Coordinates of C-alpha atoms in Angstrom, one line a residue:
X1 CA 80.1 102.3 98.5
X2 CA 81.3 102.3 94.5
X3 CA 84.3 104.1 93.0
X4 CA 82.3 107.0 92.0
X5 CA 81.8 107.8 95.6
X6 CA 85.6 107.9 96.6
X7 CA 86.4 109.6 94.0
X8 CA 83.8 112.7 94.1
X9 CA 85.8 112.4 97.8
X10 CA 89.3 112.3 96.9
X11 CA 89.5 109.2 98.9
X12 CA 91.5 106.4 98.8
X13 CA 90.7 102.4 99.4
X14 CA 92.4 101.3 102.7
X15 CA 93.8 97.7 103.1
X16 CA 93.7 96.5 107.1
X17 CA 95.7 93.4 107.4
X18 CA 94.8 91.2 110.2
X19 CA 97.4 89.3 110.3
X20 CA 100.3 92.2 110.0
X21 CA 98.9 95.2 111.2
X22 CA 99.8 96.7 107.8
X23 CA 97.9 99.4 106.3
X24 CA 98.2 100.2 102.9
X25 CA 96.0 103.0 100.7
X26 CA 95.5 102.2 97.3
X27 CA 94.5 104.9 94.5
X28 CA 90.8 103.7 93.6
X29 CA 91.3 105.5 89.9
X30 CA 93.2 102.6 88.0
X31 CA 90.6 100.5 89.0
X32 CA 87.7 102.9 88.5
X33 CA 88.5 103.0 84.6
X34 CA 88.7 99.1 84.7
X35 CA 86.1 98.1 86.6
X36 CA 83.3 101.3 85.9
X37 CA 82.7 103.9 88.9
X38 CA 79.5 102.4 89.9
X39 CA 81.0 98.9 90.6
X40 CA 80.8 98.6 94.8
X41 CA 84.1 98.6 96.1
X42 CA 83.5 95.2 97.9
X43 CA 84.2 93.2 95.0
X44 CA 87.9 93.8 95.2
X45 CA 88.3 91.9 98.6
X46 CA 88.0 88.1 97.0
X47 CA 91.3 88.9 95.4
X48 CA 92.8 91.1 97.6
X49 CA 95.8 90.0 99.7
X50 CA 98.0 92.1 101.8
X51 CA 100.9 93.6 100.1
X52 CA 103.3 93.2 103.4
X53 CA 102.4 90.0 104.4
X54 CA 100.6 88.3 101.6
X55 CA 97.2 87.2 104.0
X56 CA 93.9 87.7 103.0
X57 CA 92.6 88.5 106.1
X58 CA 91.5 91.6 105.5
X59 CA 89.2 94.8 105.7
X60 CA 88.5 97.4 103.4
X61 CA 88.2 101.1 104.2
X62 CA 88.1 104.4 102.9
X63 CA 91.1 106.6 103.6
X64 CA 91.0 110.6 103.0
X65 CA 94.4 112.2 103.8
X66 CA 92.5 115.8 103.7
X67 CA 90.9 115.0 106.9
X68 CA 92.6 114.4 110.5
X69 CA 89.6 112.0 111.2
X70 CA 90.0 109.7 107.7
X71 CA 89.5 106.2 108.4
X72 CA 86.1 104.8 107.5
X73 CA 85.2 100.5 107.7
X74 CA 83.6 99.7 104.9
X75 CA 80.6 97.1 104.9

């Protein structure tokens, strides 16, 4: 999935700690304009820690807050 695709969505990039339980959306724009919409989503996880706990056992999803049913796994 790139940045293009959650943004013709209006969907947001979902951080699932492992460790924490924390779940944290993060607006997929700012990135968009640095990385280019059709960069896959899936290189931001290298870098990626949680922002509660700090670990970097994580997974990314999708996360639409226009739908009751809005929380999509990302490969």
């Amino acid at each position: 999935m790139n940045f293009r695709d959650l943004l013709d969505n209006d969907q947001l990039i979902l951080v699932a700690c492992h460790d924490c339980g924390g779940k944290t959306p993060i607006d997929p724009a700012p990135i968009a304009l640095d990385l280019g919409v059709a960069t896959n989503v899936a290189v931001l996880k290298p870098g990626l820690h949680c922002p509660v706990c700090g670990s970097a056992d994580l997974t990314l999803g999708v996360f639409s807050p226009l739908t009751r049913d809005n929380t999509i796994e990302l490969a």
